Amino acid sequence: MSDSLERSTKINLLKESVVKKLCEVLDKSNTRGWRKLGEIVGNDRRFTVSSDDMELCSLRVLEVEGSPSLMLLRLMGERGCTAGHLIDYLQTLGNTEALHCLKPQVLQILIQPQSVSLICGHNLRLSCHAVGKSAVQYQWFKSKEEVPNSAFPELMISPVSVKDAGFYICRVNSGEVCEFSQWAQVDVLNVGMSYGLSYHSLDGRLKLVMQPQFQHLHVGETLRLECGAVGRPIPRYQWHRNGVPIPNAAQRRLMIPHVMQDHSGRYRCEISSSTDRMWTNEADVVIAPRISVQISGATECSEDDIYALGGGSCEFLLNSIPEQLYATDKVALLIGNLSYQNHPQLKAPMVDVYDLTNLLRQLNFKVVSLLDLTESEMRNAVDEFLLLLHKGVYGLLYYAGHGYENYGNSFMVPVDAPNPYRSANCLCVQSILKLMQEKETDLNVFLLDMCRKRNIHDDNTPNIVLRVTANIVFGYATCQDAEAFELSSTGFTNGVFVKFLKKRLLEDEKITVVLDRVAEDMGQFDATKGKQALEIRSSLSERRALTDPILPSDSASLVHAQSRQWAKAHELPESMCLSFDCGAQIKLGFAAEFSNVLVIYTYIVKKPDDMSFCQAHVTDFSQELDVDPKEMNRETPEETGIYLLSSSLPQHCLYTRLSSLQKLREELVFTVCLQGTFADMDDDHPVHWTTSINIGKPLIARLDLHRAMRRNSCMQTCLMPHSPSHSPCHSPGPEHQLHLCHGPHQVQDYNRLSPQQRYLDVCEHPHGAAGGCGSGSSYYDNLNQCGYELAYDCAGLGVPIEASDDISEVQAVFINSLQLEPQ
């Protein structure tokens, strides 16, 4: 087909695969996407796109799999727009990725160079591999300058020096066709002993090599702190002061000019990549005032003069600084129970646990986040939580699910609790508190997002004697003998408590002050006004805050052992590249949505030239994980139930979500299956290759929470009238089914909802009414018949971008230097 004929093709006659790919590119771009394209077309009188047309396109986001770009292209096609016009518009737009969708892939880059951080003196290797219809030629550039002697797929610099740091790109030619690789940033660290050399890493991948150092400055001087880690992909940095993230401090070097005394504190940096996360040591920064005093009413002396005089007749008053409270460590256990076997199922706990996990990690908490635990799993999880506690630790327990309260004792209901349940089937919060007190923790925080109705089926009155300590805080999502609500929705929303808690949790205030503000916010929420109110119980006598810094105790071996115990439950398998006999290469990657939920994704790294179709999927998982084959190896994360982490995963993969890892008894072994077809084959039947993969026990599976015979120390503090194995169990009565806003058949479809479906229904239901009080009592009347709309604002654990924010500027300078039009 000639170029002129191709340009004259109406865009409504383009191949569906081309249009689909083009829409994906335009939908995801914020600055060079469909909105900007609509503006450009709107300025062309031949194919006028009005503001009403743009509004019609924007409404497509409300539909399942709706695409504003597809609507815009349809409107343009109806008005006679051709492929040639569209190419011109996309060139004006400057979206080269979109342009590539309309051009035949004569040249394709299969392996892109990856950003890397390494130490001065080591070897730098950047790789770029492409295939084309004719011989492929390569040329590497650093910024806009050609790298000498670099006409190869791999760029080697040995040894690398600080001057080699910068941005690199590879130009690939095949005949007259030219493509550019993605930019790769190279960061070279000049490490000396003065930086506090350290190779400590929780899982051995990222390596921390530069630590921030103590600083003593005067008001008005410049604060400079530096840290550094090596690894691939390039690490991402976020500086914290006194446990709170510093805005716009996301570089290796932190510089604050003209410091004031308020800048004093403990500084440290969080370093992360797509798979790793670690912290530097804390560095104390002391900002002293510049003091001038008068001696004998006539002579002035500086602060240095005062020190030289040893005080003398100089009389001055220094500002008294209140004592800084700190923790020896911070540990949080978050449990969200949704999928109850004998009671109404819930939705919000999954979103609530996910959001709080992200926030608490910003406050330097070691977080264990778990979904859908049975009684024995909950007890074993609490035991592991207690192992992380010691003198001076801040311990936080968050629970969302069904619950009840009898005689001042709160009980958390596991997912396998019978109907009706009693205390023997549940975990007593006060029992856990007693065990935490024995650990001599400095702060005990309980956030209980559950009902507190009386359980008429349970007459047991456990006698739990707590020590008198001034370090306990209870935040109840609702008042005594009341229910806690979650907002009924077809999408993802928080429960009422976390909806307001997450807006306040990072505030640098005493924890009771934070909860007071949450209570005030909840009191203004019309949907639950008069039905749910936050209740705070506290014996806290000091100004303890969740933002307090961490100052490890003198027992370094104990701290290290406990850090390893926590890290043991959060180690992801190493990503791997699999090679098959046919010549194809597959990337197998992993991500953690929760401590007991693993995401596996696969994508093609290299496809043989003679293979027309190639795809890899995973199969043959242990029956203990109960994985639905229909929800495995899907083309979008949402299709397999991965909603909260979807924006952080790499694109164009096949995704599989494995939940309930705590049930895994043996090492996780599964099969990776590659299937492909070849152009010279007579039939279309694919050829299969398989390989077996063993990734050990990932995440929480390493702790063997499935074991029934554990210490169960959290149970020993309660007087149980009967053992859990012999507790009464009844099938759900009809009274439990009549008052449900969402029956089990509806909840099963919830995992298949699109994130765009996020509008509230007219009713809302409690975190355990009916099941929550064990009596089958009816729900409150439907709340707020007009409905509320909530934004889908889950805080994601994003995969770090493998380059700085200056990439766009580097790209523009580079293109202009070569005098090339964007492809």
Short mmCIF file of N, CA and C in Angstrom, two decimals, residues 201-346:
data_model
loop_
_atom_site.label_atom_id
_atom_site.label_comp_id
_atom_site.label_asym_id
_atom_site.label_seq_id
_atom_site.Cartn_x
_atom_site.Cartn_y
_atom_site.Cartn_z
N SER A 201 21.01 -4.30 53.70
CA SER A 201 19.79 -4.39 52.92
C SER A 201 18.96 -5.52 53.46
N LEU A 202 17.65 -5.30 53.55
CA LEU A 202 16.79 -6.32 54.14
C LEU A 202 16.71 -7.55 53.27
N ASP A 203 16.81 -7.41 51.96
CA ASP A 203 16.66 -8.59 51.11
C ASP A 203 17.77 -8.73 50.09
N GLY A 204 18.82 -7.94 50.21
CA GLY A 204 20.01 -8.19 49.42
C GLY A 204 20.00 -7.64 48.01
N ARG A 205 19.04 -6.80 47.62
CA ARG A 205 19.01 -6.29 46.26
C ARG A 205 19.50 -4.84 46.23
N LEU A 206 18.71 -3.89 46.65
CA LEU A 206 19.23 -2.54 46.80
C LEU A 206 20.32 -2.56 47.87
N LYS A 207 21.37 -1.76 47.65
CA LYS A 207 22.44 -1.68 48.65
C LYS A 207 22.63 -0.22 49.05
N LEU A 208 22.56 0.02 50.33
CA LEU A 208 22.72 1.36 50.88
C LEU A 208 24.21 1.60 51.09
N VAL A 209 24.75 2.63 50.43
CA VAL A 209 26.20 2.85 50.48
C VAL A 209 26.60 4.21 51.04
N MET A 210 25.66 5.13 51.18
CA MET A 210 25.99 6.44 51.73
C MET A 210 24.94 6.81 52.77
N GLN A 211 25.40 7.13 53.97
CA GLN A 211 24.51 7.49 55.06
C GLN A 211 24.59 9.00 55.34
N PRO A 212 23.46 9.64 55.69
CA PRO A 212 23.51 11.05 56.10
C PRO A 212 24.26 11.20 57.42
N GLN A 213 24.92 12.33 57.60
CA GLN A 213 25.78 12.55 58.76
C GLN A 213 25.24 13.68 59.65
N PHE A 214 25.63 13.61 60.93
CA PHE A 214 25.25 14.63 61.91
C PHE A 214 25.68 16.03 61.44
N GLN A 215 24.80 17.00 61.66
CA GLN A 215 25.08 18.38 61.26
C GLN A 215 24.84 19.32 62.44
N HIS A 216 25.79 20.22 62.69
CA HIS A 216 25.61 21.28 63.68
C HIS A 216 25.79 22.61 62.96
N LEU A 217 24.68 23.35 62.80
CA LEU A 217 24.68 24.59 62.03
C LEU A 217 24.15 25.73 62.88
N HIS A 218 24.32 26.95 62.36
CA HIS A 218 23.73 28.13 62.96
C HIS A 218 22.61 28.65 62.06
N VAL A 219 21.71 29.37 62.66
CA VAL A 219 20.60 29.95 61.91
C VAL A 219 21.13 30.76 60.73
N GLY A 220 20.55 30.53 59.55
CA GLY A 220 20.95 31.25 58.35
C GLY A 220 21.90 30.48 57.45
N GLU A 221 22.52 29.42 57.98
CA GLU A 221 23.42 28.63 57.15
C GLU A 221 22.64 27.64 56.28
N THR A 222 23.34 26.89 55.44
CA THR A 222 22.70 25.94 54.53
C THR A 222 22.89 24.52 55.02
N LEU A 223 21.79 23.80 55.12
CA LEU A 223 21.84 22.39 55.51
C LEU A 223 22.02 21.52 54.26
N ARG A 224 23.00 20.64 54.31
CA ARG A 224 23.23 19.70 53.21
C ARG A 224 23.34 18.29 53.78
N LEU A 225 22.44 17.44 53.33
CA LEU A 225 22.47 16.03 53.70
C LEU A 225 22.51 15.20 52.43
N GLU A 226 23.21 14.08 52.48
CA GLU A 226 23.34 13.24 51.30
C GLU A 226 23.30 11.77 51.70
N CYS A 227 22.64 10.97 50.87
CA CYS A 227 22.65 9.53 51.05
C CYS A 227 22.73 8.91 49.66
N GLY A 228 22.78 7.59 49.61
CA GLY A 228 22.84 6.96 48.30
C GLY A 228 22.74 5.46 48.39
N ALA A 229 22.14 4.88 47.37
CA ALA A 229 22.04 3.42 47.25
C ALA A 229 22.33 3.05 45.81
N VAL A 230 22.81 1.83 45.63
CA VAL A 230 23.08 1.33 44.29
C VAL A 230 22.10 0.20 43.97
N GLY A 231 21.77 0.07 42.71
CA GLY A 231 20.84 -0.98 42.30
C GLY A 231 20.23 -0.67 40.95
N ARG A 232 19.54 -1.63 40.43
CA ARG A 232 18.83 -1.49 39.17
C ARG A 232 17.43 -2.06 39.38
N PRO A 233 16.35 -1.30 39.18
CA PRO A 233 16.29 0.06 38.63
C PRO A 233 16.82 1.09 39.62
N ILE A 234 17.00 2.30 39.12
CA ILE A 234 17.58 3.35 39.95
C ILE A 234 16.68 3.62 41.14
N PRO A 235 17.25 3.76 42.35
CA PRO A 235 16.42 3.96 43.54
C PRO A 235 15.68 5.30 43.52
N ARG A 236 14.63 5.33 44.31
CA ARG A 236 13.87 6.57 44.50
C ARG A 236 14.03 6.99 45.96
N TYR A 237 14.05 8.30 46.20
CA TYR A 237 14.37 8.82 47.52
C TYR A 237 13.24 9.69 48.05
N GLN A 238 13.05 9.63 49.36
CA GLN A 238 12.12 10.54 50.04
C GLN A 238 12.66 10.83 51.43
N TRP A 239 12.99 12.10 51.68
CA TRP A 239 13.54 12.50 52.98
C TRP A 239 12.42 12.72 53.98
N HIS A 240 12.71 12.39 55.25
CA HIS A 240 11.77 12.57 56.36
C HIS A 240 12.46 13.34 57.48
N ARG A 241 11.69 14.16 58.15
CA ARG A 241 12.17 14.84 59.36
C ARG A 241 11.25 14.49 60.50
N ASN A 242 11.81 13.93 61.56
CA ASN A 242 11.03 13.50 62.72
C ASN A 242 9.89 12.58 62.31
N GLY A 243 10.16 11.72 61.31
CA GLY A 243 9.18 10.72 60.90
C GLY A 243 8.14 11.21 59.92
N VAL A 244 8.20 12.48 59.51
CA VAL A 244 7.20 13.05 58.61
C VAL A 244 7.87 13.36 57.27
N PRO A 245 7.26 12.96 56.14
CA PRO A 245 7.86 13.24 54.84
C PRO A 245 8.03 14.74 54.60
N ILE A 246 9.16 15.12 54.02
CA ILE A 246 9.44 16.52 53.69
C ILE A 246 8.97 16.77 52.26
N PRO A 247 8.09 17.73 52.05
CA PRO A 247 7.61 18.00 50.68
C PRO A 247 8.75 18.36 49.73
N ASN A 248 8.66 17.88 48.50
CA ASN A 248 9.63 18.21 47.44
C ASN A 248 11.06 17.85 47.82
N ALA A 249 11.22 16.77 48.58
CA ALA A 249 12.56 16.30 48.98
C ALA A 249 12.72 14.87 48.49
N ALA A 250 12.81 14.70 47.18
CA ALA A 250 12.83 13.36 46.58
C ALA A 250 14.11 13.14 45.77
N GLN A 251 15.22 13.75 46.20
CA GLN A 251 16.50 13.54 45.56
C GLN A 251 17.50 12.96 46.57
N ARG A 252 18.64 12.46 46.04
CA ARG A 252 19.66 11.92 46.95
C ARG A 252 20.19 12.99 47.90
N ARG A 253 20.30 14.18 47.40
CA ARG A 253 20.85 15.28 48.20
C ARG A 253 19.73 16.19 48.67
N LEU A 254 19.74 16.47 49.94
CA LEU A 254 18.77 17.39 50.54
C LEU A 254 19.50 18.68 50.90
N MET A 255 19.03 19.80 50.38
CA MET A 255 19.64 21.08 50.68
C MET A 255 18.56 22.06 51.12
N ILE A 256 18.75 22.66 52.29
CA ILE A 256 17.82 23.67 52.80
C ILE A 256 18.63 24.93 53.10
N PRO A 257 18.52 25.96 52.25
CA PRO A 257 19.27 27.20 52.52
C PRO A 257 18.62 28.01 53.63
N HIS A 258 19.41 28.81 54.30
CA HIS A 258 18.94 29.75 55.33
C HIS A 258 18.07 29.03 56.37
N VAL A 259 18.65 28.05 57.03
CA VAL A 259 17.88 27.25 58.00
C VAL A 259 17.50 28.08 59.21
N MET A 260 16.39 27.70 59.80
CA MET A 260 15.93 28.28 61.06
C MET A 260 15.99 27.20 62.14
N GLN A 261 15.75 27.60 63.38
CA GLN A 261 15.80 26.62 64.47
C GLN A 261 14.74 25.54 64.30
N ASP A 262 13.64 25.88 63.61
CA ASP A 262 12.58 24.89 63.39
C ASP A 262 13.05 23.73 62.53
N HIS A 263 14.18 23.90 61.82
CA HIS A 263 14.68 22.83 60.97
C HIS A 263 15.47 21.79 61.76
N SER A 264 15.69 22.01 63.05
CA SER A 264 16.37 21.01 63.87
C SER A 264 15.52 19.75 63.93
N GLY A 265 16.18 18.61 64.09
CA GLY A 265 15.44 17.36 64.22
C GLY A 265 16.25 16.18 63.75
N ARG A 266 15.56 15.06 63.60
CA ARG A 266 16.20 13.83 63.14
C ARG A 266 15.79 13.58 61.68
N TYR A 267 16.77 13.49 60.84
CA TYR A 267 16.53 13.31 59.41
C TYR A 267 16.96 11.91 58.98
N ARG A 268 16.17 11.33 58.12
CA ARG A 268 16.58 10.11 57.46
C ARG A 268 15.83 9.99 56.14
N CYS A 269 16.29 9.11 55.28
CA CYS A 269 15.74 9.01 53.93
C CYS A 269 15.20 7.62 53.68
N GLU A 270 14.03 7.56 53.06
CA GLU A 270 13.45 6.29 52.60
C GLU A 270 13.91 6.07 51.17
N ILE A 271 14.48 4.90 50.93
CA ILE A 271 15.00 4.55 49.60
C ILE A 271 14.21 3.36 49.10
N SER A 272 13.68 3.44 47.88
CA SER A 272 12.82 2.37 47.38
C SER A 272 13.04 2.18 45.89
N SER A 273 12.64 0.99 45.44
CA SER A 273 12.60 0.69 44.01
C SER A 273 11.32 -0.09 43.77
N SER A 274 11.21 -0.71 42.62
CA SER A 274 9.98 -1.45 42.32
C SER A 274 9.81 -2.67 43.20
N THR A 275 10.90 -3.16 43.81
CA THR A 275 10.81 -4.37 44.63
C THR A 275 11.33 -4.19 46.04
N ASP A 276 12.13 -3.18 46.30
CA ASP A 276 12.81 -3.05 47.59
C ASP A 276 12.42 -1.75 48.29
N ARG A 277 12.66 -1.76 49.59
CA ARG A 277 12.44 -0.55 50.38
C ARG A 277 13.32 -0.62 51.61
N MET A 278 14.03 0.47 51.91
CA MET A 278 14.91 0.48 53.08
C MET A 278 15.03 1.93 53.58
N TRP A 279 15.68 2.07 54.73
CA TRP A 279 15.85 3.38 55.37
C TRP A 279 17.32 3.60 55.68
N THR A 280 17.75 4.86 55.61
CA THR A 280 19.07 5.21 56.11
C THR A 280 19.01 5.32 57.63
N ASN A 281 20.19 5.49 58.23
CA ASN A 281 20.22 5.84 59.64
C ASN A 281 19.68 7.25 59.84
N GLU A 282 19.26 7.52 61.07
CA GLU A 282 18.82 8.89 61.37
C GLU A 282 20.04 9.77 61.65
N ALA A 283 20.01 10.97 61.15
CA ALA A 283 21.07 11.95 61.38
C ALA A 283 20.49 13.13 62.15
N ASP A 284 21.08 13.42 63.29
CA ASP A 284 20.64 14.57 64.08
C ASP A 284 21.13 15.86 63.44
N VAL A 285 20.23 16.81 63.33
CA VAL A 285 20.57 18.14 62.83
C VAL A 285 20.24 19.15 63.92
N VAL A 286 21.26 19.84 64.38
CA VAL A 286 21.11 20.83 65.45
C VAL A 286 21.32 22.21 64.85
N ILE A 287 20.34 23.08 64.99
CA ILE A 287 20.43 24.46 64.50
C ILE A 287 20.52 25.37 65.71
N ALA A 288 21.67 25.95 65.92
CA ALA A 288 21.88 26.82 67.08
C ALA A 288 21.61 28.28 66.69
N PRO A 289 21.05 29.07 67.62
CA PRO A 289 20.80 30.48 67.31
C PRO A 289 22.10 31.29 67.30
N ARG A 290 22.12 32.36 66.54
CA ARG A 290 23.23 33.31 66.60
C ARG A 290 22.92 34.29 67.72
N ILE A 291 23.74 34.27 68.74
CA ILE A 291 23.43 35.04 69.95
C ILE A 291 24.45 36.15 70.13
N SER A 292 23.96 37.34 70.38
CA SER A 292 24.82 38.46 70.77
C SER A 292 24.36 38.96 72.12
N VAL A 293 25.30 39.14 73.06
CA VAL A 293 24.96 39.62 74.40
C VAL A 293 25.85 40.81 74.74
N GLN A 294 25.48 41.51 75.75
CA GLN A 294 26.25 42.67 76.15
C GLN A 294 26.99 42.38 77.44
N ILE A 295 28.26 42.81 77.48
CA ILE A 295 29.10 42.66 78.67
C ILE A 295 29.30 44.04 79.27
N SER A 296 28.95 44.17 80.54
CA SER A 296 29.09 45.44 81.27
C SER A 296 28.39 46.58 80.57
N GLY A 297 27.33 46.26 79.82
CA GLY A 297 26.51 47.29 79.20
C GLY A 297 27.14 47.99 78.02
N ALA A 298 28.38 47.59 77.59
CA ALA A 298 29.01 48.33 76.51
C ALA A 298 29.54 47.45 75.40
N THR A 299 30.17 46.35 75.74
CA THR A 299 30.88 45.54 74.73
C THR A 299 30.02 44.36 74.30
N GLU A 300 29.93 44.14 72.99
CA GLU A 300 29.20 42.99 72.49
C GLU A 300 30.14 41.82 72.26
N CYS A 301 29.65 40.61 72.50
CA CYS A 301 30.45 39.43 72.19
C CYS A 301 29.58 38.41 71.48
N SER A 302 30.19 37.67 70.59
CA SER A 302 29.45 36.65 69.84
C SER A 302 29.33 35.39 70.67
N GLU A 303 28.62 34.42 70.10
CA GLU A 303 28.43 33.14 70.79
C GLU A 303 29.77 32.46 71.01
N ASP A 304 30.67 32.52 70.00
CA ASP A 304 31.98 31.88 70.14
C ASP A 304 32.78 32.53 71.26
N ASP A 305 32.65 33.87 71.41
CA ASP A 305 33.34 34.58 72.49
C ASP A 305 32.87 34.08 73.84
N ILE A 306 31.56 33.81 73.94
CA ILE A 306 31.00 33.33 75.21
C ILE A 306 31.63 32.01 75.60
N TYR A 307 31.73 31.09 74.61
CA TYR A 307 32.34 29.80 74.90
C TYR A 307 33.80 29.99 75.34
N ALA A 308 34.51 30.94 74.68
CA ALA A 308 35.92 31.17 75.03
C ALA A 308 36.06 31.74 76.43
N LEU A 309 35.10 32.57 76.82
CA LEU A 309 35.16 33.18 78.14
C LEU A 309 34.68 32.24 79.23
N GLY A 310 34.11 31.13 78.83
CA GLY A 310 33.58 30.21 79.83
C GLY A 310 32.39 30.79 80.56
N GLY A 311 31.71 31.72 79.95
CA GLY A 311 30.54 32.32 80.58
C GLY A 311 30.87 33.71 81.03
N GLY A 312 31.85 33.87 81.94
CA GLY A 312 32.27 35.19 82.43
C GLY A 312 31.11 36.00 82.94
N SER A 313 31.10 37.28 82.59
CA SER A 313 30.02 38.16 83.01
C SER A 313 28.91 38.23 81.99
N CYS A 314 29.03 37.38 80.93
CA CYS A 314 27.99 37.38 79.92
C CYS A 314 26.77 36.69 80.48
N GLU A 315 25.63 37.32 80.44
CA GLU A 315 24.39 36.74 80.91
C GLU A 315 23.44 36.66 79.72
N PHE A 316 23.01 35.41 79.41
CA PHE A 316 22.08 35.25 78.28
C PHE A 316 21.16 34.09 78.58
N LEU A 317 20.04 34.09 77.87
CA LEU A 317 19.02 33.07 78.08
C LEU A 317 18.81 32.33 76.77
N LEU A 318 19.03 31.01 76.79
CA LEU A 318 18.78 30.17 75.62
C LEU A 318 17.36 29.65 75.66
N ASN A 319 16.75 29.53 74.49
CA ASN A 319 15.40 28.98 74.42
C ASN A 319 15.40 27.54 74.88
N SER A 320 14.54 27.24 75.80
CA SER A 320 14.44 25.85 76.27
C SER A 320 13.68 25.03 75.24
N ILE A 321 14.23 23.85 74.92
CA ILE A 321 13.63 22.97 73.93
C ILE A 321 13.00 21.79 74.65
N PRO A 322 11.71 21.54 74.43
CA PRO A 322 11.07 20.42 75.12
C PRO A 322 11.71 19.10 74.71
N GLU A 323 11.70 18.16 75.63
CA GLU A 323 12.31 16.86 75.37
C GLU A 323 11.58 16.16 74.22
N GLN A 324 12.34 15.62 73.29
CA GLN A 324 11.78 14.91 72.14
C GLN A 324 11.47 13.47 72.53
N LEU A 325 10.21 13.08 72.42
CA LEU A 325 9.83 11.70 72.67
C LEU A 325 10.14 10.87 71.43
N TYR A 326 10.47 9.63 71.63
CA TYR A 326 10.81 8.77 70.50
C TYR A 326 10.44 7.34 70.82
N ALA A 327 10.41 6.53 69.78
CA ALA A 327 10.15 5.10 69.92
C ALA A 327 11.42 4.33 69.58
N THR A 328 11.58 3.16 70.18
CA THR A 328 12.71 2.31 69.80
C THR A 328 12.39 1.56 68.51
N ASP A 329 11.13 1.47 68.18
CA ASP A 329 10.67 0.90 66.91
C ASP A 329 9.17 1.15 66.81
N LYS A 330 8.61 0.96 65.62
CA LYS A 330 7.17 1.10 65.41
C LYS A 330 6.68 -0.11 64.64
N VAL A 331 5.67 -0.77 65.18
CA VAL A 331 5.16 -2.00 64.58
C VAL A 331 3.64 -1.92 64.51
N ALA A 332 3.07 -2.33 63.39
CA ALA A 332 1.62 -2.30 63.21
C ALA A 332 1.13 -3.61 62.61
N LEU A 333 0.05 -4.14 63.16
CA LEU A 333 -0.64 -5.30 62.61
C LEU A 333 -2.02 -4.85 62.14
N LEU A 334 -2.28 -5.02 60.85
CA LEU A 334 -3.56 -4.61 60.26
C LEU A 334 -4.27 -5.84 59.73
N ILE A 335 -5.49 -6.08 60.20
CA ILE A 335 -6.28 -7.24 59.79
C ILE A 335 -7.61 -6.75 59.24
N GLY A 336 -7.94 -7.19 58.04
CA GLY A 336 -9.23 -6.88 57.44
C GLY A 336 -9.94 -8.16 57.05
N ASN A 337 -11.07 -8.44 57.67
CA ASN A 337 -11.84 -9.64 57.37
C ASN A 337 -13.06 -9.27 56.52
N LEU A 338 -13.17 -9.89 55.35
CA LEU A 338 -14.27 -9.59 54.43
C LEU A 338 -15.14 -10.81 54.13
N SER A 339 -14.47 -11.89 53.75
CA SER A 339 -15.16 -13.05 53.17
C SER A 339 -15.56 -14.03 54.26
N TYR A 340 -16.60 -13.68 54.99
CA TYR A 340 -17.06 -14.54 56.09
C TYR A 340 -17.82 -15.74 55.54
N GLN A 341 -17.61 -16.87 56.18
CA GLN A 341 -18.24 -18.11 55.74
C GLN A 341 -19.68 -18.22 56.20
N ASN A 342 -20.00 -17.68 57.38
CA ASN A 342 -21.33 -17.86 57.96
C ASN A 342 -22.02 -16.55 58.32
N HIS A 343 -21.47 -15.44 57.83
CA HIS A 343 -22.00 -14.13 58.22
C HIS A 343 -21.94 -13.19 57.02
N PRO A 344 -22.64 -12.07 57.09
CA PRO A 344 -22.63 -11.12 55.96
C PRO A 344 -21.20 -10.73 55.56
N GLN A 345 -20.97 -10.69 54.28
CA GLN A 345 -19.65 -10.33 53.79
C GLN A 345 -19.52 -8.81 53.68
N LEU A 346 -18.27 -8.35 53.75
CA LEU A 346 -17.98 -6.92 53.77
C LEU A 346 -17.11 -6.54 52.57
#
